[in-house]
PDB file of C-alpha atoms in Angstrom:
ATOM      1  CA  UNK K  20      -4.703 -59.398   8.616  1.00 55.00           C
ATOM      2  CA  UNK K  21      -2.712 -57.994  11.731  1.00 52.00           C
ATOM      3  CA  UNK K  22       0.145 -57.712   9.512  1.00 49.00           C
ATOM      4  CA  UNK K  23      -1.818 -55.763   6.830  1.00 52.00           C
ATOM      5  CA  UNK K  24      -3.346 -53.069   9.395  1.00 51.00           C
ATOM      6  CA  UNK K  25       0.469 -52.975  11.368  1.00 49.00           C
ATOM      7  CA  UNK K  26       1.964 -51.936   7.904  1.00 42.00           C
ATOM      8  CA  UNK K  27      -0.500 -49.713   7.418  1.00 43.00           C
ATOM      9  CA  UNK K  28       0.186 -47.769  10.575  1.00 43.00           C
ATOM     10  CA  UNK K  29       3.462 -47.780  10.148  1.00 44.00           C
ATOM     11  CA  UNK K  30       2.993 -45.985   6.937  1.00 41.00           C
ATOM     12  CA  UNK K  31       0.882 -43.636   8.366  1.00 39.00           C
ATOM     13  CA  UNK K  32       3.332 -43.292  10.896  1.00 39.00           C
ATOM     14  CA  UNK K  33       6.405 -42.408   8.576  1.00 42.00           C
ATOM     15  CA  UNK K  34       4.024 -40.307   6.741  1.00 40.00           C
ATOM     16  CA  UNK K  35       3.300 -37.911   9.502  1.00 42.00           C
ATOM     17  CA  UNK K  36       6.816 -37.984  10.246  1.00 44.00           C
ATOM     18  CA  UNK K  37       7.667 -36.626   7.015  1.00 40.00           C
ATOM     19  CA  UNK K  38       4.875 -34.810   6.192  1.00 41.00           C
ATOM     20  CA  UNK K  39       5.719 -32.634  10.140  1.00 41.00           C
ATOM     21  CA  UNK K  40       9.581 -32.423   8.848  1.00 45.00           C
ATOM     22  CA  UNK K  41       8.464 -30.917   5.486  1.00 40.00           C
ATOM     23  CA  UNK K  42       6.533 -28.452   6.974  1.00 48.00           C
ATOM     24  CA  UNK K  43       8.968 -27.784   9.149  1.00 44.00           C
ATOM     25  CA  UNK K  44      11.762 -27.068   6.444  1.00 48.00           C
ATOM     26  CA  UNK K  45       9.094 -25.170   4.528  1.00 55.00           C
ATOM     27  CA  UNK K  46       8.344 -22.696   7.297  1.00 55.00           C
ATOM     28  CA  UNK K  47      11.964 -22.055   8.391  1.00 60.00           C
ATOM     29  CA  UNK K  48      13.057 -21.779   4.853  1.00 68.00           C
ATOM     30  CA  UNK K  49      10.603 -19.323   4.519  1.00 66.00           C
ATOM     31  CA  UNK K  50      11.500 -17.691   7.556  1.00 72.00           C
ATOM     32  CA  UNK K  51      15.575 -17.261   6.562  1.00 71.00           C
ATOM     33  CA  UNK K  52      14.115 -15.733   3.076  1.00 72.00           C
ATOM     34  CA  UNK K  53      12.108 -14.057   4.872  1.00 70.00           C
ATOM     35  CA  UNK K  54      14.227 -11.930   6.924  1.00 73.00           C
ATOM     36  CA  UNK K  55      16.936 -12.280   4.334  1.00 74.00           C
ATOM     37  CA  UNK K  56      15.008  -9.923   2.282  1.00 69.00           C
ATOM     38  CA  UNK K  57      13.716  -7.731   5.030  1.00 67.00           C
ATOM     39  CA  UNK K  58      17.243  -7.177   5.454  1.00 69.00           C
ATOM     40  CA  UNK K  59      17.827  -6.264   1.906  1.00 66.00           C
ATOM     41  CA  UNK K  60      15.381  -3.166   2.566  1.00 68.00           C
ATOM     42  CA  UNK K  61      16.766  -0.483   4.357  1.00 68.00           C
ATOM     43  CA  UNK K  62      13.552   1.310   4.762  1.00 74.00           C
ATOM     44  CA  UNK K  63      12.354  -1.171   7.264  1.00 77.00           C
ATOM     45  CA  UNK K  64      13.920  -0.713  10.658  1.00 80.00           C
ATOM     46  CA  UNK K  65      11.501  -3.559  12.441  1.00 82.00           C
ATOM     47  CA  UNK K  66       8.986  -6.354  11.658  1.00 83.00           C
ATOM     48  CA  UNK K  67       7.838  -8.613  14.115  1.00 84.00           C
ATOM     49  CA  UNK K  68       5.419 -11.518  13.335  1.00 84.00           C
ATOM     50  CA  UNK K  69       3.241 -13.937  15.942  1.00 85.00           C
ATOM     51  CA  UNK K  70       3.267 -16.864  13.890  1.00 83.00           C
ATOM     52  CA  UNK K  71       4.239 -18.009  10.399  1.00 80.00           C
ATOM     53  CA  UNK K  72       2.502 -20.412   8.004  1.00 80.00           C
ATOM     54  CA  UNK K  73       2.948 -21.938   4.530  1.00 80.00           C
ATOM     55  CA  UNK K  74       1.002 -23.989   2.198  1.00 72.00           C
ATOM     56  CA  UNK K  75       2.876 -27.591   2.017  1.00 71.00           C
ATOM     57  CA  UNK K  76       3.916 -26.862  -1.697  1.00 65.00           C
ATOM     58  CA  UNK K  77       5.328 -23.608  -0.393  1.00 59.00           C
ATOM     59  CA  UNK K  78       2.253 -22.065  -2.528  1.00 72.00           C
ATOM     60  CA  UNK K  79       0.976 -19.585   0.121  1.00 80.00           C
ATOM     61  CA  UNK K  80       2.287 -17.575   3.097  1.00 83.00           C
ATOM     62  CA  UNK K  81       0.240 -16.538   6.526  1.00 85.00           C
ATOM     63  CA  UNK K  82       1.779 -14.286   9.220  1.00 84.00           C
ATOM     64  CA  UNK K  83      -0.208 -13.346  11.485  1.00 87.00           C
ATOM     65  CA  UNK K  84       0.116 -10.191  14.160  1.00 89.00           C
ATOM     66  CA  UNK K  85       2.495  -8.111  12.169  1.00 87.00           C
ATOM     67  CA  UNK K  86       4.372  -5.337  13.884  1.00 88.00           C
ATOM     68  CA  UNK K  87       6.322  -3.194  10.932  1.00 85.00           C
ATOM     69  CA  UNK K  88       8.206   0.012  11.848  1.00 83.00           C
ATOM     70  CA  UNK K  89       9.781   2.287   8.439  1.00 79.00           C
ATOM     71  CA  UNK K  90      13.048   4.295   9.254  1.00 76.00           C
ATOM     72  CA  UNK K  91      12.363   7.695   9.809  1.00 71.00           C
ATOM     73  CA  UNK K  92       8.525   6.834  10.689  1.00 73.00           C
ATOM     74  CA  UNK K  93       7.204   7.413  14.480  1.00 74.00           C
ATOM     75  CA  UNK K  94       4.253   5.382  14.172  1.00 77.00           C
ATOM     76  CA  UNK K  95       3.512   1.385  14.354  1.00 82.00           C
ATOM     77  CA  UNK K  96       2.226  -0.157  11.631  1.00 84.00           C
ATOM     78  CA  UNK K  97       0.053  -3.295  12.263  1.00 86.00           C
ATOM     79  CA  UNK K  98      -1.644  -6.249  10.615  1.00 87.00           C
ATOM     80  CA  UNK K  99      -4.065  -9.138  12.285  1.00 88.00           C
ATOM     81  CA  UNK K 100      -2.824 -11.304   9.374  1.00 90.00           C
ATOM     82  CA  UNK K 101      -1.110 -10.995   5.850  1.00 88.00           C
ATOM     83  CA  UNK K 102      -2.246 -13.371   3.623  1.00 90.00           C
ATOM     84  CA  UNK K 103      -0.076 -14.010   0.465  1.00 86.00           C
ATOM     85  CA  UNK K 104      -2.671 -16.609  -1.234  1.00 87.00           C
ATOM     86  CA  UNK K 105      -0.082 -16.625  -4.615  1.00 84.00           C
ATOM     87  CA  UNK K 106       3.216 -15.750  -5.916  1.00 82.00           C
ATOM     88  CA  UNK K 107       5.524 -16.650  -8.219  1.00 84.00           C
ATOM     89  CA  UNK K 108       9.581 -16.117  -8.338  1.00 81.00           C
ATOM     90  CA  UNK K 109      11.667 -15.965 -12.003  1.00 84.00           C
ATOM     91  CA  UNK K 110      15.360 -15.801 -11.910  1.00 83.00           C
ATOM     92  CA  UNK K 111      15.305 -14.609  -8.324  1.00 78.00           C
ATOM     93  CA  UNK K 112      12.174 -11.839  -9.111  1.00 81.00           C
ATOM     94  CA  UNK K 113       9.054 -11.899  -7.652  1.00 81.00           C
ATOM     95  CA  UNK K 114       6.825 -10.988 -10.879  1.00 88.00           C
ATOM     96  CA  UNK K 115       3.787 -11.751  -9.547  1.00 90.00           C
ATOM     97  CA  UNK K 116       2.177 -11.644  -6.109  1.00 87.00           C
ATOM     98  CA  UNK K 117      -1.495 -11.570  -4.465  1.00 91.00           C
ATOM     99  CA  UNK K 118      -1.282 -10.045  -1.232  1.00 90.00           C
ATOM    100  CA  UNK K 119      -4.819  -9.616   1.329  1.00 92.00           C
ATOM    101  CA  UNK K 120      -4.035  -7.697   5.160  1.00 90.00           C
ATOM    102  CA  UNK K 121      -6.707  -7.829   6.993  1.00 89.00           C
ATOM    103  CA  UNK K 122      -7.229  -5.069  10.387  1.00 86.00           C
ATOM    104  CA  UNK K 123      -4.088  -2.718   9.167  1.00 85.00           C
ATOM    105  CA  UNK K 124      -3.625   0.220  11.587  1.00 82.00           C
ATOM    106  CA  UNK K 125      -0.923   2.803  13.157  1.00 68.00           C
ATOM    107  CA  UNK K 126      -0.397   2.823  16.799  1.00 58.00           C
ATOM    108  CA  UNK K 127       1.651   5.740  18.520  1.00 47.00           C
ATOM    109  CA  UNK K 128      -0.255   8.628  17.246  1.00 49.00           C
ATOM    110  CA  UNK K 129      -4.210  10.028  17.439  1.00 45.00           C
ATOM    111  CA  UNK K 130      -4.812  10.283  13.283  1.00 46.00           C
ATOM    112  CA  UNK K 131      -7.092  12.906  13.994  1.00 46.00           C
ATOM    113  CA  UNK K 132      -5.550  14.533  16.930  1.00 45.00           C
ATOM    114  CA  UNK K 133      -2.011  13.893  16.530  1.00 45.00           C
ATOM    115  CA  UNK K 134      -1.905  12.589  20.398  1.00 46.00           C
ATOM    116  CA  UNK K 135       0.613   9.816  21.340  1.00 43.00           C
ATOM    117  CA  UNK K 136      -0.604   6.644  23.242  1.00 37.00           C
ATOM    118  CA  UNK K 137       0.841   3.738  24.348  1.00 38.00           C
ATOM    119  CA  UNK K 138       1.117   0.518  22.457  1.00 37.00           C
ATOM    120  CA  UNK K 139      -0.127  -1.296  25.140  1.00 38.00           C
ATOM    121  CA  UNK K 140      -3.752   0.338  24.695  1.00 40.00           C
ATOM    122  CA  UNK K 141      -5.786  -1.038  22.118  1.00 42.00           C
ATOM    123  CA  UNK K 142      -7.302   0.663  19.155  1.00 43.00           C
ATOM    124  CA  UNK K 143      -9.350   3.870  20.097  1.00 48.00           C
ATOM    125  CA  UNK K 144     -12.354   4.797  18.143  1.00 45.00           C
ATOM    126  CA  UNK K 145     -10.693   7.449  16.187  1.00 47.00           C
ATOM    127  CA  UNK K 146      -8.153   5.288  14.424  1.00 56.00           C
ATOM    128  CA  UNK K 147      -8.560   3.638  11.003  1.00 61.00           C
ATOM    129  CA  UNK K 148      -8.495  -0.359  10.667  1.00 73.00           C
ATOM    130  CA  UNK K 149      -8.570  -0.754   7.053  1.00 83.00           C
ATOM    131  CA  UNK K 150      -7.997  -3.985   4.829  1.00 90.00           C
ATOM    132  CA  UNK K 151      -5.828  -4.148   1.948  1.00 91.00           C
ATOM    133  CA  UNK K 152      -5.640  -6.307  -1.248  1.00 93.00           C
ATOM    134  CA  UNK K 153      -3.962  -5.905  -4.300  1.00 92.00           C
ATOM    135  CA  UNK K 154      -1.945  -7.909  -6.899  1.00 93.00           C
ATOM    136  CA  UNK K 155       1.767  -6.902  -7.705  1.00 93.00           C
ATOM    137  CA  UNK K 156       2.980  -7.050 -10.689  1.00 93.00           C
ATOM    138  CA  UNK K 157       7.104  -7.010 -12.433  1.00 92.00           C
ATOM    139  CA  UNK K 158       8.404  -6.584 -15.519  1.00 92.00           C
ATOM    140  CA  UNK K 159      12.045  -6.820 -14.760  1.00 89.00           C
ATOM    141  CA  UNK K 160      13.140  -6.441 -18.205  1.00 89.00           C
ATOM    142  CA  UNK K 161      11.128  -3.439 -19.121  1.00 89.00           C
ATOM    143  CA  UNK K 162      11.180  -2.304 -15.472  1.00 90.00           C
ATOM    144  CA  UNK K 163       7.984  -1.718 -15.006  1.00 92.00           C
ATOM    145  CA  UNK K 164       5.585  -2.654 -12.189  1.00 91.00           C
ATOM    146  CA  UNK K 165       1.909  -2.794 -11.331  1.00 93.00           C
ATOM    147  CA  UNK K 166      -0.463  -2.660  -8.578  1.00 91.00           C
ATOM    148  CA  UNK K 167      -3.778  -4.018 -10.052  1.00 93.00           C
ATOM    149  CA  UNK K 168      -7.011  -4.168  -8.079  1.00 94.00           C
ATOM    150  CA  UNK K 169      -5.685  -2.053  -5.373  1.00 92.00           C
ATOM    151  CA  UNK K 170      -8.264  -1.743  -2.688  1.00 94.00           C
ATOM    152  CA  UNK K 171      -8.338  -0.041   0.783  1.00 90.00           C
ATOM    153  CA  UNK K 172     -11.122  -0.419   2.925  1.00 90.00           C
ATOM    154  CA  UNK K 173     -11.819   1.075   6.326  1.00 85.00           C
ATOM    155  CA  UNK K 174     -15.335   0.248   7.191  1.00 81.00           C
ATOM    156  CA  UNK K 175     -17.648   3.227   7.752  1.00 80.00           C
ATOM    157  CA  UNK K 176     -15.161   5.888   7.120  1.00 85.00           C
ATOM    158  CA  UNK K 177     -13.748   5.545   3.507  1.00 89.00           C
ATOM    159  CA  UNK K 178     -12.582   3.207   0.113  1.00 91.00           C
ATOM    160  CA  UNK K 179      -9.966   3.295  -2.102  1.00 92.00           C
ATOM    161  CA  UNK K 180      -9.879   1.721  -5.266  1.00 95.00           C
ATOM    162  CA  UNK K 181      -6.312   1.945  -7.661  1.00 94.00           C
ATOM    163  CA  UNK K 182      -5.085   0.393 -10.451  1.00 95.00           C
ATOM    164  CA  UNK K 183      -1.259   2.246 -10.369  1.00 93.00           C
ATOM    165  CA  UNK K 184       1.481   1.533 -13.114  1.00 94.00           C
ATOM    166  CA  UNK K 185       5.018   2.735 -13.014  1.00 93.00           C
ATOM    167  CA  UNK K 186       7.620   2.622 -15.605  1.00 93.00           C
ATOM    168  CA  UNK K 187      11.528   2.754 -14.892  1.00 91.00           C
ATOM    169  CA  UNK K 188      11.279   1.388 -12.015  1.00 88.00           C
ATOM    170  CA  UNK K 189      13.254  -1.581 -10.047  1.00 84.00           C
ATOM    171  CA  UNK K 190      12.349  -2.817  -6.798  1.00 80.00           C
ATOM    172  CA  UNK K 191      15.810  -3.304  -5.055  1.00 76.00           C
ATOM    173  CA  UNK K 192      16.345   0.640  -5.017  1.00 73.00           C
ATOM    174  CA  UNK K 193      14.687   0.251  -2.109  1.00 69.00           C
ATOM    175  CA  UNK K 194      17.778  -1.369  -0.615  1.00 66.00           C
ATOM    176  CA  UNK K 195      19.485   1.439  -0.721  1.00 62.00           C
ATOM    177  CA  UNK K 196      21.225   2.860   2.321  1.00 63.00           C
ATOM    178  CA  UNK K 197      21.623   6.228   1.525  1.00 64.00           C
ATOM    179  CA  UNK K 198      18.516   7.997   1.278  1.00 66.00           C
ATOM    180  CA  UNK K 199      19.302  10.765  -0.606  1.00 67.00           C
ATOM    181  CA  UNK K 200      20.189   8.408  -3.659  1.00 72.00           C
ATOM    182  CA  UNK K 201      16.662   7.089  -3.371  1.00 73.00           C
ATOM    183  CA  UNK K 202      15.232   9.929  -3.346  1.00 76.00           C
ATOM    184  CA  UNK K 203      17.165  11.232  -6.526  1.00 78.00           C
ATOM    185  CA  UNK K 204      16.022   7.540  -8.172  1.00 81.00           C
ATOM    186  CA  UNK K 205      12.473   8.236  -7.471  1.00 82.00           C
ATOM    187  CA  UNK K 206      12.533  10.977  -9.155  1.00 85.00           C
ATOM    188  CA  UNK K 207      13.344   9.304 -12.552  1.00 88.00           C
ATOM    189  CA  UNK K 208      10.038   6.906 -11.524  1.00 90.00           C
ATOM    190  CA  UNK K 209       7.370   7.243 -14.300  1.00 93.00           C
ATOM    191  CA  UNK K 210       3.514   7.440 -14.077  1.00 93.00           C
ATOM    192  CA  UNK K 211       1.931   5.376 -16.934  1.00 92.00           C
ATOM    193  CA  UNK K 212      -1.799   5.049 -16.905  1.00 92.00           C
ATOM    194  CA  UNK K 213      -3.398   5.046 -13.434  1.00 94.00           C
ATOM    195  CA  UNK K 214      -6.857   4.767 -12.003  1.00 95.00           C
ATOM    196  CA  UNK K 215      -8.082   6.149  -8.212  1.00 94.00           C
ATOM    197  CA  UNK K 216     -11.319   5.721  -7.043  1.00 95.00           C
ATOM    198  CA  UNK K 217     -12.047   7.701  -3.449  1.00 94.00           C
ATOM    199  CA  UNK K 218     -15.694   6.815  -1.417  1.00 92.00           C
ATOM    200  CA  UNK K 219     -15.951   9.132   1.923  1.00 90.00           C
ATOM    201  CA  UNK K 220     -18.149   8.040   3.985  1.00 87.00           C
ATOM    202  CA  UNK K 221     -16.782   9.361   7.659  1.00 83.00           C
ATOM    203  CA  UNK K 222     -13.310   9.925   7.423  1.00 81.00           C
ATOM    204  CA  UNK K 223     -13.107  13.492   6.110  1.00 81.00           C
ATOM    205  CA  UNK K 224     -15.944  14.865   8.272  1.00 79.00           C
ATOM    206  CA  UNK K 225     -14.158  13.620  11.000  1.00 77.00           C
ATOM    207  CA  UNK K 226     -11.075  14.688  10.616  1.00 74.00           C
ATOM    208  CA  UNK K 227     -12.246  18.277   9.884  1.00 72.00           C
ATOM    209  CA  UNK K 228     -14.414  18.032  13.168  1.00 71.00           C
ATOM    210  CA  UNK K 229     -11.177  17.126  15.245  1.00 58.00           C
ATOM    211  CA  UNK K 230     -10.770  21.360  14.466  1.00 53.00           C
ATOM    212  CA  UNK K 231     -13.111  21.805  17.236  1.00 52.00           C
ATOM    213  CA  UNK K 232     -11.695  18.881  19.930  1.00 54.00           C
ATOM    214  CA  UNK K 233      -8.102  19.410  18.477  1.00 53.00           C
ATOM    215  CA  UNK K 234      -6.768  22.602  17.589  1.00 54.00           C
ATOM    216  CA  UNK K 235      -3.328  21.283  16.708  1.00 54.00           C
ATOM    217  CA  UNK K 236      -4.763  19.233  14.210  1.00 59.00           C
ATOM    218  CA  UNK K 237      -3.784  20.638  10.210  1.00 68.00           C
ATOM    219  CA  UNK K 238      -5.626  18.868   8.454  1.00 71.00           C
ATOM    220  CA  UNK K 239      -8.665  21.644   7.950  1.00 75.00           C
ATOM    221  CA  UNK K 240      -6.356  24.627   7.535  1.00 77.00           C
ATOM    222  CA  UNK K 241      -4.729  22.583   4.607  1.00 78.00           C
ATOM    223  CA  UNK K 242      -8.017  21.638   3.086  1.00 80.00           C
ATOM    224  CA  UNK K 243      -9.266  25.413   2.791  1.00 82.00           C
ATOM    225  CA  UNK K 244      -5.885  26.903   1.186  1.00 83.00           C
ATOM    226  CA  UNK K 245      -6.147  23.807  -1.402  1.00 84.00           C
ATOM    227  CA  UNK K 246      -9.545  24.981  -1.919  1.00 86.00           C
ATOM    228  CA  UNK K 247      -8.950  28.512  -1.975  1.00 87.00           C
ATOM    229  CA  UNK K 248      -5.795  27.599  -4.739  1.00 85.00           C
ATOM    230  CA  UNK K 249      -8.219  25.668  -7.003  1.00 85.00           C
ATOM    231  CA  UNK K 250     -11.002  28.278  -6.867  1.00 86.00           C
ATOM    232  CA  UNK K 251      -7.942  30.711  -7.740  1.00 86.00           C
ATOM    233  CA  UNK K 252      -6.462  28.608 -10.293  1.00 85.00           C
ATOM    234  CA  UNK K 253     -10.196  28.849 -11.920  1.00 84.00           C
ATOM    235  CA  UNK K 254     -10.156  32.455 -12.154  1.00 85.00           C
ATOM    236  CA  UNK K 255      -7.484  32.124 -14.439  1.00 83.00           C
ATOM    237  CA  UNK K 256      -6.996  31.411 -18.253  1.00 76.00           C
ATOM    238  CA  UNK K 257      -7.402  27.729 -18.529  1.00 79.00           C
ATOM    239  CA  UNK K 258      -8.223  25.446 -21.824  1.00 83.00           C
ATOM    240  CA  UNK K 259     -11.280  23.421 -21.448  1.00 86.00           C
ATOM    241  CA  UNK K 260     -10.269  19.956 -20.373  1.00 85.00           C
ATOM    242  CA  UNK K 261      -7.811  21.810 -17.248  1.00 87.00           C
ATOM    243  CA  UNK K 262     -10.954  23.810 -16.244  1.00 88.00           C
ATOM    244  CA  UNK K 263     -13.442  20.695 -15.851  1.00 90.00           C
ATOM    245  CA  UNK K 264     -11.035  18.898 -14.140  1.00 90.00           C
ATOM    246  CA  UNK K 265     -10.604  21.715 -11.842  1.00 89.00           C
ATOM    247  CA  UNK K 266     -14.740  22.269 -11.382  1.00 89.00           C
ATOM    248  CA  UNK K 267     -14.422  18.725 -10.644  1.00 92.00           C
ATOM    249  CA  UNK K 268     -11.458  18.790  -7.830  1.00 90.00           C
ATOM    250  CA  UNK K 269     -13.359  22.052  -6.005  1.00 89.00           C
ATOM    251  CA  UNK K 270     -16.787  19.880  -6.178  1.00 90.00           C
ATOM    252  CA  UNK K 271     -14.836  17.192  -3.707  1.00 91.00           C
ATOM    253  CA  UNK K 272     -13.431  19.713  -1.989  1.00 87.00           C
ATOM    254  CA  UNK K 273     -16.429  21.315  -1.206  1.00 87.00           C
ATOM    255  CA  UNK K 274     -18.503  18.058  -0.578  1.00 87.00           C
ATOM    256  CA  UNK K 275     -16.070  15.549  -0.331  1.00 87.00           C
ATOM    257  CA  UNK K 276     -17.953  12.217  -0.758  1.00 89.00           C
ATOM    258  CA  UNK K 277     -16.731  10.731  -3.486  1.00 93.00           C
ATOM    259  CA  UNK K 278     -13.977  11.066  -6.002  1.00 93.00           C
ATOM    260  CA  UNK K 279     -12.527   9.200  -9.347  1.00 95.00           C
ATOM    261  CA  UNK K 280      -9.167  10.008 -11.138  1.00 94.00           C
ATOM    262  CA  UNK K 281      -7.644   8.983 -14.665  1.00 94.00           C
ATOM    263  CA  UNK K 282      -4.371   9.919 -15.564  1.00 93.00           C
ATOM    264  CA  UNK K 283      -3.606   8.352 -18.794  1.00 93.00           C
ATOM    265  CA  UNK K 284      -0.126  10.259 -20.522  1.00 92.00           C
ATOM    266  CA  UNK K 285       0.423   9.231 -24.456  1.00 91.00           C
ATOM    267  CA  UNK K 286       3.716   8.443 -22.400  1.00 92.00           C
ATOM    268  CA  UNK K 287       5.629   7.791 -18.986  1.00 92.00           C
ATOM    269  CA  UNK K 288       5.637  10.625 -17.503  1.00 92.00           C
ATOM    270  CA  UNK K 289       9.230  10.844 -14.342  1.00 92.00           C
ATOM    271  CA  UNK K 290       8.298  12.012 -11.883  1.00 90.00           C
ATOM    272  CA  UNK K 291      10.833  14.625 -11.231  1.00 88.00           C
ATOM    273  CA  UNK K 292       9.297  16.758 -14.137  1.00 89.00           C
ATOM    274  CA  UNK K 293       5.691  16.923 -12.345  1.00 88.00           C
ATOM    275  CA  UNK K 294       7.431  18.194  -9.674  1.00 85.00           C
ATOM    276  CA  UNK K 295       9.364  20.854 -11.398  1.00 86.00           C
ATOM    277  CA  UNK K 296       6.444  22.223 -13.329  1.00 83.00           C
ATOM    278  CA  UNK K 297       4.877  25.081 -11.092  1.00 78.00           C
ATOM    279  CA  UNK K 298       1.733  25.402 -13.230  1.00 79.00           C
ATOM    280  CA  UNK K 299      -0.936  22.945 -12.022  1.00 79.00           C
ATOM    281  CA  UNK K 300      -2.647  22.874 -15.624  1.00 79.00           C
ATOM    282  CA  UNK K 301       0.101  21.511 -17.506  1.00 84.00           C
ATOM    283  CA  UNK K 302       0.243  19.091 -14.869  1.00 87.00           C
ATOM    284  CA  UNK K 303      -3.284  17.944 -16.227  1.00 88.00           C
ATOM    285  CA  UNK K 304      -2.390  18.509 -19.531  1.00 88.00           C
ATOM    286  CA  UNK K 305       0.735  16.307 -18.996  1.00 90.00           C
ATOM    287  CA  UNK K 306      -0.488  13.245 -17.103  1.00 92.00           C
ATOM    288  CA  UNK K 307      -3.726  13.686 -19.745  1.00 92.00           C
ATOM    289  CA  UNK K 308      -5.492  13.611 -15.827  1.00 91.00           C
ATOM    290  CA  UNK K 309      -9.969  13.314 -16.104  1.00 92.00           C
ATOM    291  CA  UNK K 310     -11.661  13.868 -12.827  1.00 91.00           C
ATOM    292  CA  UNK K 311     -15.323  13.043 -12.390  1.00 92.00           C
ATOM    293  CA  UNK K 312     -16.832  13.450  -8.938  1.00 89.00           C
TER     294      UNK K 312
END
């Protein structure tokens, strides 16, 4: 009997043991990949992490007070936790990926009044802490990728809701070095059908009230010259599907509570050609876009 229950400890024992040392390979393998493909990205110029976790199959990833700074980008970007619950790697491409970050915000600036802070200070009232979940999606081989279920949620000020699709597209441009090649590849970047859902409930109204505390702020000068370009644009010769999705843009603008777009083209649209056209209605007409408010 002594024997039985010493054996059984000792199995126990060794178990532990190797169950600690697995973990421990798991989460600084996934470390090394970790910052091996940070480093693949020349966009990102820092990310800092508390603590990693992983599941013990290597099935899900935790880290947990992110710190993320983008070349050429002031601000902070921070997480409480991202929580990758799924994802799946074929021939060295992630194709599939659920991703959750929970209490996302930007320190170093004011949104609304454009003021700089310290990081040491802790959230003021007038920042957004939003979640984020969506799924990712890649089609290596026909170079397309998806971001399903896209939503972004800052409680009492506003929701977004996306489902985005883009054709000729590959993820490790965004390795590149030299910026102005990017920029040129993004350009070639196509729009296939896409879905955005917008729900004000604060944020706008606050942001046009920072006018009165905040007269650097450019956010209501920009709003009225969109407005006054739409209301323009309506004046003009348009066919019937450009004007209602026009009537429906100035409704947001003029109340803007809540907002849902469709682009659907027969085809990809590139980017690049949006941006050359200079008439906003063949814009619609292009990207087939329906607006209902």
């Amino acid at each position: 009997m002594k024997k039985t229950i010493i054996a059984g400890f000792t199995v126990l024992f060794f178990g532990i043991i190797v169950f600690a040392g697995w973990k421990y390979f798991l989460v600084n393998r996934t470390k090394q990949e970790l910052e091996r493909r940070v480093d693949g990205f020349s966009m990102v110029e820092r990310l800092e992490y508390e603590s990693l976790s992983v599941g013990i199959w290597g099935d899900w990833l935790s880290l947990s007070n992110v710190y993320l700074n983008l070349k050429g980008i002031e601000e902070t970007i921070t997480a409480k936790e991202i929580f990758i619950p799924h994802h799946k790697m074929e021939n060295n491409h992630l194709v599939s990926m659920e991703v959750s970050i929970e209490g996302v915000s930007f320190f170093g600036k004011d949104l609304f009044a454009q003021k700089p802070y310290s990081l040491s200070h802790t959230p003021q009232s007038s920042q957004v802490i939003s979640n984020i979940t969506f799924v990712y999606r890649h089609d290596p081989f026909g170079r397309k990728i998806a971001l399903e279920n896209l939503a972004i949620k800052a409680p009492e000020r506003a929701e977004l809701f996306a489902d985005i699709r883009l054709a000729n597209i590959d993820p490790s441009i965004f390795a590149m070095h030299d910026i102005s090649n990017l920029l040129l590849y993004l350009l070639g970047v196509s729009i296939s059908e896409t879905h955005i859902s917008y729900n004000d409930h604060s944020l706008i109204e606050k942001m046009l009230s920072a006018e009165n505390t905040h007269p650097e702020s450019a956010f209501p000068a920009f709003l009225k010259v969109v407005s006054e370009n739409v209301y323009q644009m309506l004046q003009e010769d348009q066919d019937k599907k450009t004007k209602t999705a026009l009537e429906q843009i100035l409704v947001f603008l003029d109340d803007p509570r809540k907002i849902h777009i469709t682009l659907s083209p027969p085809k990809p649209v590139p980017i690049g050609r949006i941006l050359w056209v200079r008439d906003f209605g063949k814009v619609i007409q292009m990207l087939n876009v329906q607006v209902e408010t």
